[in-house]
Amino acid sequence: MTLNAEAFGAQIKARRQTLNMTQDDLAAVLGTIRQRVAEMENGKASAKLALALQACMELGLVVEVREA
């Protein structure tokens, strides 16, 4: 499945909610602020890749990179 930034953010948000975590909860685990989590979930281009990958790891999501 190919995801754009908005779809990726929606996956992060859905998983966070499944785990009954708030944006503040996830931000605390990631060592950042709620605003950064909100930007990532909303597909903002300014979201940092390292933070997004760390969020996936913390939420138990797998990211796969492969040649098209």
Short mmCIF file of N, CA, C and O in Angstrom, two decimals:
data_model
loop_
_atom_site.label_atom_id
_atom_site.label_comp_id
_atom_site.label_asym_id
_atom_site.label_seq_id
_atom_site.Cartn_x
_atom_site.Cartn_y
_atom_site.Cartn_z
N MET A 1 0.84 -1.17 0.00
CA MET A 1 0.00 0.00 0.00
C MET A 1 0.89 1.24 0.00
O MET A 1 1.84 1.33 0.74
N THR A 2 0.58 2.18 -0.84
CA THR A 2 1.31 3.44 -0.89
C THR A 2 0.51 4.49 -0.12
O THR A 2 -0.68 4.65 -0.35
N LEU A 3 1.18 5.18 0.78
CA LEU A 3 0.51 6.19 1.59
C LEU A 3 1.06 7.57 1.28
O LEU A 3 2.25 7.73 1.07
N ASN A 4 0.18 8.55 1.29
CA ASN A 4 0.65 9.94 1.26
C ASN A 4 0.70 10.42 2.71
O ASN A 4 0.37 9.67 3.64
N ALA A 5 1.14 11.64 2.91
CA ALA A 5 1.32 12.16 4.27
C ALA A 5 0.02 12.16 5.07
O ALA A 5 0.01 11.84 6.25
N GLU A 6 -1.08 12.48 4.41
CA GLU A 6 -2.37 12.54 5.11
C GLU A 6 -2.81 11.14 5.53
O GLU A 6 -3.28 10.93 6.65
N ALA A 7 -2.67 10.16 4.65
CA ALA A 7 -3.06 8.79 4.97
C ALA A 7 -2.16 8.20 6.05
O ALA A 7 -2.63 7.48 6.94
N PHE A 8 -0.87 8.53 5.98
CA PHE A 8 0.06 8.07 7.01
C PHE A 8 -0.34 8.62 8.37
O PHE A 8 -0.42 7.90 9.35
N GLY A 9 -0.63 9.92 8.40
CA GLY A 9 -1.06 10.55 9.65
C GLY A 9 -2.33 9.95 10.20
O GLY A 9 -2.49 9.76 11.41
N ALA A 10 -3.25 9.62 9.29
CA ALA A 10 -4.51 9.01 9.71
C ALA A 10 -4.26 7.64 10.35
O ALA A 10 -4.94 7.26 11.31
N GLN A 11 -3.29 6.90 9.82
CA GLN A 11 -2.94 5.60 10.40
C GLN A 11 -2.37 5.76 11.80
O GLN A 11 -2.70 5.00 12.72
N ILE A 12 -1.50 6.75 11.98
CA ILE A 12 -0.93 7.04 13.29
C ILE A 12 -2.04 7.38 14.28
O ILE A 12 -2.11 6.86 15.39
N LYS A 13 -2.94 8.27 13.86
CA LYS A 13 -4.04 8.70 14.73
C LYS A 13 -4.95 7.53 15.10
O LYS A 13 -5.31 7.37 16.28
N ALA A 14 -5.30 6.71 14.12
CA ALA A 14 -6.19 5.59 14.38
C ALA A 14 -5.57 4.62 15.38
O ALA A 14 -6.25 4.14 16.31
N ARG A 15 -4.30 4.33 15.22
CA ARG A 15 -3.63 3.40 16.13
C ARG A 15 -3.53 4.00 17.53
O ARG A 15 -3.76 3.30 18.52
N ARG A 16 -3.20 5.28 17.61
CA ARG A 16 -3.12 5.97 18.91
C ARG A 16 -4.46 5.87 19.63
O ARG A 16 -4.53 5.54 20.81
N GLN A 17 -5.54 6.12 18.90
CA GLN A 17 -6.86 6.07 19.50
C GLN A 17 -7.24 4.64 19.90
O GLN A 17 -7.87 4.44 20.94
N THR A 18 -6.86 3.66 19.09
CA THR A 18 -7.10 2.26 19.43
C THR A 18 -6.44 1.90 20.76
O THR A 18 -6.99 1.13 21.55
N LEU A 19 -5.27 2.49 21.00
CA LEU A 19 -4.54 2.24 22.24
C LEU A 19 -5.00 3.15 23.38
O LEU A 19 -4.39 3.16 24.45
N ASN A 20 -6.08 3.90 23.15
CA ASN A 20 -6.63 4.83 24.14
C ASN A 20 -5.60 5.83 24.64
O ASN A 20 -5.55 6.14 25.83
N MET A 21 -4.80 6.33 23.72
CA MET A 21 -3.80 7.35 24.06
C MET A 21 -4.28 8.70 23.53
O MET A 21 -4.89 8.77 22.47
N THR A 22 -3.97 9.74 24.27
CA THR A 22 -4.22 11.09 23.79
C THR A 22 -2.99 11.56 23.01
O THR A 22 -1.92 10.92 23.07
N GLN A 23 -3.13 12.67 22.32
CA GLN A 23 -1.95 13.25 21.66
C GLN A 23 -0.91 13.62 22.69
O GLN A 23 0.29 13.46 22.45
N ASP A 24 -1.35 14.09 23.84
CA ASP A 24 -0.41 14.42 24.92
C ASP A 24 0.34 13.18 25.40
O ASP A 24 1.54 13.24 25.67
N ASP A 25 -0.37 12.05 25.52
CA ASP A 25 0.27 10.80 25.93
C ASP A 25 1.37 10.41 24.95
O ASP A 25 2.49 10.07 25.35
N LEU A 26 1.04 10.44 23.66
CA LEU A 26 2.02 10.05 22.64
C LEU A 26 3.18 11.03 22.62
O LEU A 26 4.34 10.62 22.52
N ALA A 27 2.88 12.29 22.75
CA ALA A 27 3.94 13.30 22.77
C ALA A 27 4.91 13.04 23.92
O ALA A 27 6.13 13.14 23.74
N ALA A 28 4.39 12.68 25.07
CA ALA A 28 5.25 12.41 26.23
C ALA A 28 6.16 11.22 25.96
O ALA A 28 7.36 11.26 26.27
N VAL A 29 5.62 10.16 25.37
CA VAL A 29 6.42 8.98 25.04
C VAL A 29 7.51 9.32 24.03
O VAL A 29 8.62 8.82 24.10
N LEU A 30 7.17 10.21 23.09
CA LEU A 30 8.12 10.58 22.03
C LEU A 30 9.08 11.69 22.45
O LEU A 30 10.01 12.00 21.71
N GLY A 31 8.84 12.30 23.60
CA GLY A 31 9.70 13.38 24.06
C GLY A 31 9.53 14.65 23.25
O GLY A 31 10.48 15.38 22.99
N THR A 32 8.28 14.92 22.85
CA THR A 32 7.99 16.11 22.07
C THR A 32 6.73 16.77 22.63
O THR A 32 6.29 16.44 23.72
N ILE A 33 6.17 17.71 21.89
CA ILE A 33 4.97 18.41 22.33
C ILE A 33 3.77 17.94 21.52
O ILE A 33 3.92 17.41 20.41
N ARG A 34 2.58 18.13 22.07
CA ARG A 34 1.34 17.70 21.42
C ARG A 34 1.21 18.27 20.02
O ARG A 34 0.73 17.61 19.10
N GLN A 35 1.65 19.50 19.82
CA GLN A 35 1.54 20.15 18.50
C GLN A 35 2.26 19.34 17.43
O GLN A 35 1.77 19.22 16.30
N ARG A 36 3.40 18.74 17.74
CA ARG A 36 4.15 17.94 16.77
C ARG A 36 3.37 16.67 16.41
O ARG A 36 3.35 16.25 15.26
N VAL A 37 2.73 16.07 17.40
CA VAL A 37 1.91 14.89 17.14
C VAL A 37 0.73 15.28 16.25
O VAL A 37 0.42 14.59 15.27
N ALA A 38 0.09 16.40 16.55
CA ALA A 38 -1.04 16.87 15.74
C ALA A 38 -0.61 17.14 14.30
O ALA A 38 -1.33 16.77 13.36
N GLU A 39 0.55 17.75 14.12
CA GLU A 39 1.05 18.02 12.76
C GLU A 39 1.27 16.72 12.00
O GLU A 39 0.89 16.60 10.83
N MET A 40 1.84 15.74 12.66
CA MET A 40 2.09 14.45 12.02
C MET A 40 0.77 13.79 11.64
O MET A 40 0.60 13.32 10.52
N GLU A 41 -0.19 13.78 12.56
CA GLU A 41 -1.48 13.15 12.29
C GLU A 41 -2.25 13.87 11.19
O GLU A 41 -3.05 13.25 10.50
N ASN A 42 -2.00 15.15 11.02
CA ASN A 42 -2.70 15.93 9.99
C ASN A 42 -1.95 15.95 8.66
O ASN A 42 -2.38 16.63 7.72
N GLY A 43 -0.84 15.22 8.57
CA GLY A 43 -0.12 15.12 7.31
C GLY A 43 0.66 16.36 6.92
O GLY A 43 0.90 16.58 5.73
N LYS A 44 1.06 17.15 7.91
CA LYS A 44 1.81 18.37 7.62
C LYS A 44 3.19 18.01 7.06
O LYS A 44 3.87 17.13 7.56
N ALA A 45 3.60 18.72 6.03
CA ALA A 45 4.90 18.49 5.41
C ALA A 45 6.04 18.79 6.36
O ALA A 45 7.14 18.26 6.20
N SER A 46 5.79 19.60 7.38
CA SER A 46 6.85 19.96 8.32
C SER A 46 7.12 18.87 9.36
O SER A 46 8.09 18.96 10.11
N ALA A 47 6.30 17.82 9.39
CA ALA A 47 6.50 16.74 10.34
C ALA A 47 7.84 16.05 10.06
O ALA A 47 8.20 15.83 8.92
N LYS A 48 8.57 15.74 11.10
CA LYS A 48 9.89 15.14 10.96
C LYS A 48 9.79 13.63 10.78
O LYS A 48 9.05 12.95 11.50
N LEU A 49 10.55 13.11 9.84
CA LEU A 49 10.54 11.68 9.55
C LEU A 49 10.97 10.86 10.77
O LEU A 49 10.35 9.85 11.09
N ALA A 50 11.99 11.29 11.46
CA ALA A 50 12.48 10.55 12.62
C ALA A 50 11.37 10.42 13.67
O ALA A 50 11.20 9.36 14.27
N LEU A 51 10.62 11.49 13.88
CA LEU A 51 9.54 11.46 14.86
C LEU A 51 8.43 10.51 14.39
O LEU A 51 7.89 9.74 15.18
N ALA A 52 8.13 10.54 13.10
CA ALA A 52 7.10 9.66 12.56
C ALA A 52 7.50 8.20 12.69
O ALA A 52 6.69 7.35 13.07
N LEU A 53 8.75 7.89 12.43
CA LEU A 53 9.22 6.51 12.56
C LEU A 53 9.22 6.07 14.02
O LEU A 53 8.86 4.93 14.33
N GLN A 54 9.61 6.96 14.90
CA GLN A 54 9.59 6.64 16.33
C GLN A 54 8.16 6.40 16.79
O GLN A 54 7.89 5.48 17.58
N ALA A 55 7.22 7.21 16.30
CA ALA A 55 5.81 7.04 16.66
C ALA A 55 5.32 5.67 16.21
O ALA A 55 4.64 4.96 16.96
N CYS A 56 5.69 5.26 15.00
CA CYS A 56 5.29 3.94 14.51
C CYS A 56 5.82 2.85 15.43
O CYS A 56 5.09 1.92 15.78
N MET A 57 7.07 2.96 15.81
CA MET A 57 7.66 1.96 16.69
C MET A 57 6.91 1.90 18.02
O MET A 57 6.55 0.83 18.50
N GLU A 58 6.65 3.06 18.62
CA GLU A 58 5.97 3.11 19.92
C GLU A 58 4.55 2.59 19.84
O GLU A 58 4.03 2.04 20.81
N LEU A 59 3.90 2.77 18.69
CA LEU A 59 2.51 2.36 18.52
C LEU A 59 2.37 0.94 17.99
O LEU A 59 1.26 0.44 17.80
N GLY A 60 3.50 0.29 17.72
CA GLY A 60 3.45 -1.08 17.23
C GLY A 60 3.08 -1.18 15.76
O GLY A 60 2.52 -2.20 15.32
N LEU A 61 3.41 -0.16 14.98
CA LEU A 61 3.14 -0.17 13.55
C LEU A 61 4.43 -0.51 12.80
O LEU A 61 5.52 -0.15 13.24
N VAL A 62 4.30 -1.16 11.67
CA VAL A 62 5.44 -1.55 10.85
C VAL A 62 5.49 -0.65 9.61
O VAL A 62 4.48 -0.47 8.95
N VAL A 63 6.67 -0.14 9.33
CA VAL A 63 6.89 0.67 8.13
C VAL A 63 7.78 -0.16 7.19
O VAL A 63 8.83 -0.64 7.60
N GLU A 64 7.35 -0.31 5.97
CA GLU A 64 8.12 -1.08 4.99
C GLU A 64 8.55 -0.16 3.86
O GLU A 64 7.75 0.59 3.32
N VAL A 65 9.83 -0.23 3.52
CA VAL A 65 10.35 0.54 2.40
C VAL A 65 10.90 -0.45 1.37
O VAL A 65 11.68 -1.34 1.72
N ARG A 66 10.46 -0.31 0.13
CA ARG A 66 10.93 -1.21 -0.91
C ARG A 66 10.87 -0.51 -2.26
O ARG A 66 10.21 0.50 -2.41
N GLU A 67 11.58 -1.08 -3.20
CA GLU A 67 11.57 -0.51 -4.55
C GLU A 67 10.21 -0.70 -5.19
O GLU A 67 9.56 -1.72 -4.98
N ALA A 68 9.82 0.30 -5.96
CA ALA A 68 8.52 0.22 -6.65
C ALA A 68 8.61 -0.66 -7.88
O ALA A 68 9.61 -0.91 -8.42
#
